[in-house]
Amino acid sequence: MRLAILSLFLCLTVLFPKLGNAQAYYLPTPPPQVTAAHEWWQYRNDPVFFEGDFYYPTGPTEYFDGNVMRRSGMYRGIPLYIDATLIPGSIVYVPIGGNVMRPYERRRSGDLAGTTGSRTPWFPIQRDVELSASSGAVGIQTPPIAALDQPVVPEAVRVQVPTPSAVGGTFSATGTFTTGGAAAPPPPAVGGERPRPNRVESVPPPQSNAGIWIEFNGGRWFSAGPAAPYFEDQFIKIGDYHEFPVYRQKNGPSNEIWVPAVVDGPLSRYRR
């Protein structure tokens, strides 16, 4: 009996420390395999809808960091990521090619009015007073709005209504009252003329617009149409513009070049 108790105690002594030495391993988030590099809504700077709110594209791009970025949703087939070190519901990241992430920020208005989040907001912050004044909240006294001066309206057309005149007639022997011929009422008198509408002139339109342009090889090249995806068999590299490759379309015109808007993104057309 003593031998069995001693054996049980020895087994428990050996096993319990082993259970206490268990370790947990943390794995970083893998880089995104699907990106919005060729999505037109990303070229047009359209907002993305995430968790019941719209997020708008903002400032400089960032590189993917699997140690802090977590996949949190999808938008039109593109994965969305959040930064675990930032306040939730403020910024989401959209992969736009390779390891480049584009931040999309939620405007600091409505429920977020008067707050700043983890970073300085890209868009102006709506103040609490502005939100209360627009919603008619109780407890905040806003300055009274002065009444606007009534516009001067020209004198309208005056119509004089004739007063009813006495009706003359005679009584017959049977007690019937017979009226005489009533004169037609005079036409309404016009007291003035209708005001003529004032002439309205708009601000003169701009006379010229240089548009978007870049300088390359000593010349100025202007934007000349929508972007197009890059295909290796259709374009050849002829130079660089601020570390971006400059291409020319094979068998294309010599006064036309193509430059990517973002890394691994579509090519923008420029013409001289």
mmCIF file of C-alpha atoms in Angstrom:
data_model
loop_
_atom_site.group_PDB
_atom_site.id
_atom_site.type_symbol
_atom_site.label_atom_id
_atom_site.label_comp_id
_atom_site.label_asym_id
_atom_site.label_seq_id
_atom_site.Cartn_x
_atom_site.Cartn_y
_atom_site.Cartn_z
ATOM 1 C CA MET A 1 0.000 0.000 0.000
ATOM 2 C CA ARG A 2 2.800 2.394 0.891
ATOM 3 C CA LEU A 3 4.552 1.537 -2.341
ATOM 4 C CA ALA A 4 1.452 2.444 -4.399
ATOM 5 C CA ILE A 5 1.033 5.802 -2.613
ATOM 6 C CA LEU A 6 4.736 6.575 -3.098
ATOM 7 C CA SER A 7 4.522 5.761 -6.802
ATOM 8 C CA LEU A 8 1.446 8.009 -7.262
ATOM 9 C CA PHE A 9 3.143 10.930 -5.487
ATOM 10 C CA LEU A 10 6.261 10.510 -7.642
ATOM 11 C CA CYS A 11 4.196 10.565 -10.851
ATOM 12 C CA LEU A 12 2.387 13.767 -9.823
ATOM 13 C CA THR A 13 5.692 15.435 -8.900
ATOM 14 C CA VAL A 14 7.193 14.630 -12.295
ATOM 15 C CA LEU A 15 4.148 15.532 -14.443
ATOM 16 C CA PHE A 16 3.016 18.861 -12.929
ATOM 17 C CA PRO A 17 6.189 20.865 -13.753
ATOM 18 C CA LYS A 18 5.951 19.689 -17.345
ATOM 19 C CA LEU A 19 2.430 21.134 -17.603
ATOM 20 C CA GLY A 20 3.645 24.450 -16.250
ATOM 21 C CA ASN A 21 6.327 24.786 -18.943
ATOM 22 C CA ALA A 22 3.871 25.049 -21.874
ATOM 23 C CA GLN A 23 4.660 27.930 -24.267
ATOM 24 C CA ALA A 24 2.528 29.881 -26.767
ATOM 25 C CA TYR A 25 4.020 30.940 -30.098
ATOM 26 C CA TYR A 26 2.935 34.129 -31.915
ATOM 27 C CA LEU A 27 2.858 34.119 -35.698
ATOM 28 C CA PRO A 28 2.833 37.407 -37.667
ATOM 29 C CA THR A 29 0.115 38.104 -40.236
ATOM 30 C CA PRO A 30 1.149 36.956 -43.728
ATOM 31 C CA PRO A 31 1.412 39.640 -46.458
ATOM 32 C CA PRO A 32 -1.717 40.204 -48.594
ATOM 33 C CA GLN A 33 -1.970 38.091 -51.737
ATOM 34 C CA VAL A 34 -4.874 40.078 -53.265
ATOM 35 C CA THR A 35 -4.466 43.832 -53.808
ATOM 36 C CA ALA A 36 -6.433 46.747 -55.250
ATOM 37 C CA ALA A 37 -3.673 47.653 -57.718
ATOM 38 C CA HIS A 38 -6.040 47.339 -60.686
ATOM 39 C CA GLU A 39 -9.319 48.378 -59.019
ATOM 40 C CA TRP A 40 -10.886 51.472 -60.567
ATOM 41 C CA TRP A 41 -12.553 52.560 -57.328
ATOM 42 C CA GLN A 42 -9.061 52.899 -55.857
ATOM 43 C CA TYR A 43 -7.911 55.088 -58.800
ATOM 44 C CA ARG A 44 -10.951 57.372 -58.357
ATOM 45 C CA ASN A 45 -10.229 57.814 -54.626
ATOM 46 C CA ASP A 46 -13.661 56.432 -53.750
ATOM 47 C CA PRO A 47 -14.328 55.748 -50.037
ATOM 48 C CA VAL A 48 -14.593 52.190 -48.728
ATOM 49 C CA PHE A 49 -17.435 50.975 -46.508
ATOM 50 C CA PHE A 50 -16.220 49.140 -43.395
ATOM 51 C CA GLU A 51 -18.135 48.187 -40.234
ATOM 52 C CA GLY A 52 -21.028 50.568 -40.933
ATOM 53 C CA ASP A 53 -19.010 53.695 -41.825
ATOM 54 C CA PHE A 54 -17.243 55.215 -44.815
ATOM 55 C CA TYR A 55 -13.461 55.533 -44.782
ATOM 56 C CA TYR A 56 -11.748 58.018 -47.126
ATOM 57 C CA PRO A 57 -8.248 57.770 -48.713
ATOM 58 C CA THR A 58 -5.635 59.909 -46.978
ATOM 59 C CA GLY A 59 -1.935 60.666 -46.879
ATOM 60 C CA PRO A 60 1.277 58.780 -47.654
ATOM 61 C CA THR A 61 1.290 55.027 -48.134
ATOM 62 C CA GLU A 62 2.817 52.648 -45.603
ATOM 63 C CA TYR A 63 4.550 49.293 -45.826
ATOM 64 C CA PHE A 64 2.849 46.161 -44.548
ATOM 65 C CA ASP A 65 3.892 45.152 -41.015
ATOM 66 C CA GLY A 66 2.667 41.695 -40.097
ATOM 67 C CA ASN A 67 3.540 42.211 -36.431
ATOM 68 C CA VAL A 68 0.866 44.897 -35.896
ATOM 69 C CA MET A 69 -1.488 44.662 -38.897
ATOM 70 C CA ARG A 70 -4.424 42.255 -38.767
ATOM 71 C CA ARG A 71 -6.900 41.313 -41.476
ATOM 72 C CA SER A 72 -10.313 42.563 -40.382
ATOM 73 C CA GLY A 73 -12.712 42.538 -43.353
ATOM 74 C CA MET A 74 -13.309 42.637 -47.104
ATOM 75 C CA TYR A 75 -14.423 45.330 -49.569
ATOM 76 C CA ARG A 76 -15.360 44.245 -53.096
ATOM 77 C CA GLY A 77 -13.117 41.213 -52.842
ATOM 78 C CA ILE A 78 -10.120 43.143 -51.445
ATOM 79 C CA PRO A 79 -8.956 42.370 -47.877
ATOM 80 C CA LEU A 80 -8.899 45.220 -45.361
ATOM 81 C CA TYR A 81 -6.385 45.454 -42.527
ATOM 82 C CA ILE A 82 -6.244 47.353 -39.246
ATOM 83 C CA ASP A 83 -3.338 48.389 -37.029
ATOM 84 C CA ALA A 84 -3.661 46.764 -33.611
ATOM 85 C CA THR A 85 -1.735 49.648 -32.019
ATOM 86 C CA LEU A 86 -4.305 52.280 -33.127
ATOM 87 C CA ILE A 87 -7.751 53.051 -31.737
ATOM 88 C CA PRO A 88 -10.333 50.787 -33.446
ATOM 89 C CA GLY A 89 -12.675 52.431 -35.931
ATOM 90 C CA SER A 90 -10.253 55.145 -37.056
ATOM 91 C CA ILE A 91 -8.046 53.838 -39.914
ATOM 92 C CA VAL A 92 -8.139 50.810 -42.230
ATOM 93 C CA TYR A 93 -5.477 49.812 -44.745
ATOM 94 C CA VAL A 94 -6.018 48.694 -48.332
ATOM 95 C CA PRO A 95 -3.222 46.785 -50.127
ATOM 96 C CA ILE A 96 -2.444 48.469 -53.462
ATOM 97 C CA GLY A 97 0.498 46.398 -54.713
ATOM 98 C CA GLY A 98 3.341 44.401 -53.200
ATOM 99 C CA ASN A 99 3.725 45.307 -49.530
ATOM 100 C CA VAL A 100 2.400 48.866 -49.991
ATOM 101 C CA MET A 101 -0.709 49.739 -47.968
ATOM 102 C CA ARG A 102 -2.902 52.800 -48.498
ATOM 103 C CA PRO A 103 -4.560 54.233 -45.351
ATOM 104 C CA TYR A 104 -8.260 55.108 -45.377
ATOM 105 C CA GLU A 105 -9.468 57.296 -42.513
ATOM 106 C CA ARG A 106 -12.885 57.752 -40.945
ATOM 107 C CA ARG A 107 -13.923 61.398 -40.683
ATOM 108 C CA ARG A 108 -14.033 62.789 -37.125
ATOM 109 C CA SER A 109 -17.698 63.803 -37.238
ATOM 110 C CA GLY A 110 -20.954 62.540 -35.771
ATOM 111 C CA ASP A 111 -20.081 60.120 -32.953
ATOM 112 C CA LEU A 112 -16.377 61.020 -33.332
ATOM 113 C CA ALA A 113 -16.893 64.803 -33.209
ATOM 114 C CA GLY A 114 -14.305 66.545 -31.033
ATOM 115 C CA THR A 115 -11.926 63.536 -30.927
ATOM 116 C CA THR A 116 -8.530 63.022 -32.564
ATOM 117 C CA GLY A 117 -7.814 59.283 -32.326
ATOM 118 C CA SER A 118 -4.296 57.837 -32.163
ATOM 119 C CA ARG A 119 -2.919 60.130 -34.895
ATOM 120 C CA THR A 120 -3.473 63.670 -36.064
ATOM 121 C CA PRO A 121 -6.577 63.456 -38.291
ATOM 122 C CA TRP A 122 -6.116 64.067 -42.000
ATOM 123 C CA PHE A 123 -9.530 65.749 -42.349
ATOM 124 C CA PRO A 124 -10.870 68.694 -40.269
ATOM 125 C CA ILE A 125 -12.474 67.730 -36.963
ATOM 126 C CA GLN A 126 -16.114 68.560 -36.377
ATOM 127 C CA ARG A 127 -16.426 70.373 -33.054
ATOM 128 C CA ASP A 128 -18.952 69.414 -30.375
ATOM 129 C CA VAL A 129 -20.585 72.846 -30.572
ATOM 130 C CA GLU A 130 -21.133 72.463 -34.315
ATOM 131 C CA LEU A 131 -22.711 69.049 -33.805
ATOM 132 C CA SER A 132 -24.980 70.303 -30.992
ATOM 133 C CA ALA A 133 -26.097 73.361 -32.934
ATOM 134 C CA SER A 134 -26.964 71.291 -36.011
ATOM 135 C CA SER A 135 -28.888 68.668 -34.040
ATOM 136 C CA GLY A 136 -30.631 71.056 -31.594
ATOM 137 C CA ALA A 137 -29.154 69.462 -28.488
ATOM 138 C CA VAL A 138 -30.356 70.718 -25.075
ATOM 139 C CA GLY A 139 -27.897 72.246 -22.646
ATOM 140 C CA ILE A 140 -25.685 74.252 -25.000
ATOM 141 C CA GLN A 141 -26.627 77.849 -25.613
ATOM 142 C CA THR A 142 -25.669 79.048 -29.043
ATOM 143 C CA PRO A 143 -25.600 82.750 -30.028
ATOM 144 C CA PRO A 144 -28.913 83.953 -31.467
ATOM 145 C CA ILE A 145 -29.023 84.318 -35.185
ATOM 146 C CA ALA A 146 -29.798 87.872 -36.215
ATOM 147 C CA ALA A 147 -32.786 88.317 -38.462
ATOM 148 C CA LEU A 148 -31.926 89.063 -42.018
ATOM 149 C CA ASP A 149 -33.115 92.303 -43.571
ATOM 150 C CA GLN A 150 -36.243 91.830 -45.590
ATOM 151 C CA PRO A 151 -35.591 92.192 -49.312
ATOM 152 C CA VAL A 152 -36.997 95.275 -51.004
ATOM 153 C CA VAL A 153 -39.777 94.091 -53.286
ATOM 154 C CA PRO A 154 -41.085 96.465 -55.980
ATOM 155 C CA GLU A 155 -44.666 97.577 -55.625
ATOM 156 C CA ALA A 156 -46.913 94.920 -57.033
ATOM 157 C CA VAL A 157 -49.856 95.407 -59.307
ATOM 158 C CA ARG A 158 -52.690 96.956 -57.394
ATOM 159 C CA VAL A 159 -56.204 95.887 -58.283
ATOM 160 C CA GLN A 160 -59.065 98.082 -57.143
ATOM 161 C CA VAL A 161 -62.200 96.133 -56.408
ATOM 162 C CA PRO A 162 -65.366 98.158 -57.018
ATOM 163 C CA THR A 163 -67.708 98.564 -54.093
ATOM 164 C CA PRO A 164 -71.222 97.184 -54.578
ATOM 165 C CA SER A 165 -73.685 99.881 -55.664
ATOM 166 C CA ALA A 166 -77.318 100.256 -54.684
ATOM 167 C CA VAL A 167 -79.808 98.250 -56.687
ATOM 168 C CA GLY A 168 -82.880 100.081 -57.904
ATOM 169 C CA GLY A 169 -86.257 98.610 -58.781
ATOM 170 C CA THR A 170 -90.013 98.767 -58.292
ATOM 171 C CA PHE A 171 -92.647 96.754 -56.427
ATOM 172 C CA SER A 172 -95.644 95.491 -58.391
ATOM 173 C CA ALA A 173 -99.172 95.100 -57.070
ATOM 174 C CA THR A 174 -98.567 91.444 -56.377
ATOM 175 C CA GLY A 175 -95.595 92.291 -54.177
ATOM 176 C CA THR A 176 -92.925 91.258 -56.674
ATOM 177 C CA PHE A 177 -89.809 93.354 -56.733
ATOM 178 C CA THR A 178 -88.443 94.048 -60.199
ATOM 179 C CA THR A 179 -84.884 95.341 -60.579
ATOM 180 C CA GLY A 180 -83.618 97.630 -63.307
ATOM 181 C CA GLY A 181 -80.729 96.844 -65.643
ATOM 182 C CA ALA A 182 -77.545 96.636 -63.634
ATOM 183 C CA ALA A 183 -74.508 98.360 -65.078
ATOM 184 C CA ALA A 184 -71.419 96.231 -65.678
ATOM 185 C CA PRO A 185 -68.708 96.791 -63.064
ATOM 186 C CA PRO A 186 -65.760 98.873 -64.249
ATOM 187 C CA PRO A 187 -62.577 96.985 -65.081
ATOM 188 C CA PRO A 188 -59.941 96.830 -62.363
ATOM 189 C CA ALA A 189 -57.622 99.791 -62.438
ATOM 190 C CA VAL A 190 -53.911 99.068 -62.736
ATOM 191 C CA GLY A 191 -51.904 101.146 -60.306
ATOM 192 C CA GLY A 192 -48.417 100.451 -61.735
ATOM 193 C CA GLU A 193 -46.326 98.389 -64.089
ATOM 194 C CA ARG A 194 -44.785 95.016 -63.307
ATOM 195 C CA PRO A 195 -41.049 95.224 -62.455
ATOM 196 C CA ARG A 196 -38.774 93.886 -65.112
ATOM 197 C CA PRO A 197 -36.343 91.141 -64.051
ATOM 198 C CA ASN A 198 -32.798 92.274 -63.412
ATOM 199 C CA ARG A 199 -30.046 91.104 -65.705
ATOM 200 C CA VAL A 200 -27.792 88.454 -64.155
ATOM 201 C CA GLU A 201 -24.205 88.023 -65.287
ATOM 202 C CA SER A 202 -22.022 85.116 -64.193
ATOM 203 C CA VAL A 203 -18.328 85.251 -63.367
ATOM 204 C CA PRO A 204 -16.269 84.978 -66.567
ATOM 205 C CA PRO A 205 -15.003 81.392 -67.072
ATOM 206 C CA PRO A 206 -11.265 80.636 -66.980
ATOM 207 C CA GLN A 207 -9.499 81.331 -70.236
ATOM 208 C CA SER A 208 -6.897 78.526 -69.971
ATOM 209 C CA ASN A 209 -6.066 75.420 -67.963
ATOM 210 C CA ALA A 210 -2.644 73.807 -68.146
ATOM 211 C CA GLY A 211 -3.895 70.686 -66.369
ATOM 212 C CA ILE A 212 -1.639 67.990 -64.892
ATOM 213 C CA TRP A 213 1.885 67.770 -66.311
ATOM 214 C CA ILE A 214 5.375 66.440 -65.589
ATOM 215 C CA GLU A 215 8.840 67.385 -66.839
ATOM 216 C CA PHE A 216 10.845 64.646 -68.547
ATOM 217 C CA ASN A 217 13.876 64.865 -70.852
ATOM 218 C CA GLY A 218 13.796 68.655 -70.822
ATOM 219 C CA GLY A 219 10.178 68.904 -71.953
ATOM 220 C CA ARG A 220 6.756 69.275 -70.375
ATOM 221 C CA TRP A 221 4.342 66.351 -70.802
ATOM 222 C CA PHE A 222 0.623 66.785 -70.125
ATOM 223 C CA SER A 223 -1.918 64.236 -68.930
ATOM 224 C CA ALA A 224 -3.671 62.774 -71.980
ATOM 225 C CA GLY A 225 -6.358 60.315 -70.961
ATOM 226 C CA PRO A 226 -7.201 57.492 -68.574
ATOM 227 C CA ALA A 227 -4.663 55.099 -67.093
ATOM 228 C CA ALA A 228 -4.008 51.611 -68.467
ATOM 229 C CA PRO A 229 -2.603 48.403 -66.918
ATOM 230 C CA TYR A 230 1.016 47.507 -67.606
ATOM 231 C CA PHE A 231 1.815 44.565 -69.894
ATOM 232 C CA GLU A 232 5.444 43.678 -70.512
ATOM 233 C CA ASP A 233 4.869 42.762 -74.149
ATOM 234 C CA GLN A 234 3.280 46.162 -74.913
ATOM 235 C CA PHE A 235 5.628 48.694 -73.255
ATOM 236 C CA ILE A 236 9.390 49.385 -73.247
ATOM 237 C CA LYS A 237 11.268 51.372 -70.622
ATOM 238 C CA ILE A 238 12.927 54.599 -71.870
ATOM 239 C CA GLY A 239 13.945 56.308 -68.618
ATOM 240 C CA ASP A 240 13.037 57.207 -65.029
ATOM 241 C CA TYR A 241 11.013 59.994 -63.434
ATOM 242 C CA HIS A 242 11.591 60.455 -59.667
ATOM 243 C CA GLU A 243 12.447 56.750 -59.248
ATOM 244 C CA PHE A 244 9.381 55.745 -61.298
ATOM 245 C CA PRO A 245 10.008 53.989 -64.627
ATOM 246 C CA VAL A 246 8.957 55.803 -67.805
ATOM 247 C CA TYR A 247 7.605 53.639 -70.615
ATOM 248 C CA ARG A 248 6.738 54.068 -74.264
ATOM 249 C CA GLN A 249 4.245 51.897 -76.049
ATOM 250 C CA LYS A 250 5.767 49.614 -78.639
ATOM 251 C CA ASN A 251 5.039 50.951 -82.112
ATOM 252 C CA GLY A 252 3.379 53.922 -80.389
ATOM 253 C CA PRO A 253 3.810 57.656 -81.102
ATOM 254 C CA SER A 254 7.071 59.293 -80.040
ATOM 255 C CA ASN A 255 5.280 62.186 -78.322
ATOM 256 C CA GLU A 256 3.568 59.924 -75.779
ATOM 257 C CA ILE A 257 4.948 58.365 -72.573
ATOM 258 C CA TRP A 258 3.467 56.258 -69.755
ATOM 259 C CA VAL A 259 4.347 56.629 -66.046
ATOM 260 C CA PRO A 260 2.895 54.539 -63.154
ATOM 261 C CA ALA A 261 0.845 56.491 -60.631
ATOM 262 C CA VAL A 262 1.783 54.165 -57.725
ATOM 263 C CA VAL A 263 4.215 51.315 -57.256
ATOM 264 C CA ASP A 264 3.138 48.338 -59.378
ATOM 265 C CA GLY A 265 0.035 50.317 -60.336
ATOM 266 C CA PRO A 266 -1.500 51.338 -63.655
ATOM 267 C CA LEU A 267 0.275 53.576 -66.150
ATOM 268 C CA SER A 268 -0.815 57.180 -66.651
ATOM 269 C CA ARG A 269 -0.618 58.585 -70.185
ATOM 270 C CA TYR A 270 1.226 61.841 -70.885
ATOM 271 C CA ARG A 271 1.637 63.625 -74.202
ATOM 272 C CA ARG A 272 3.913 66.467 -75.340
#
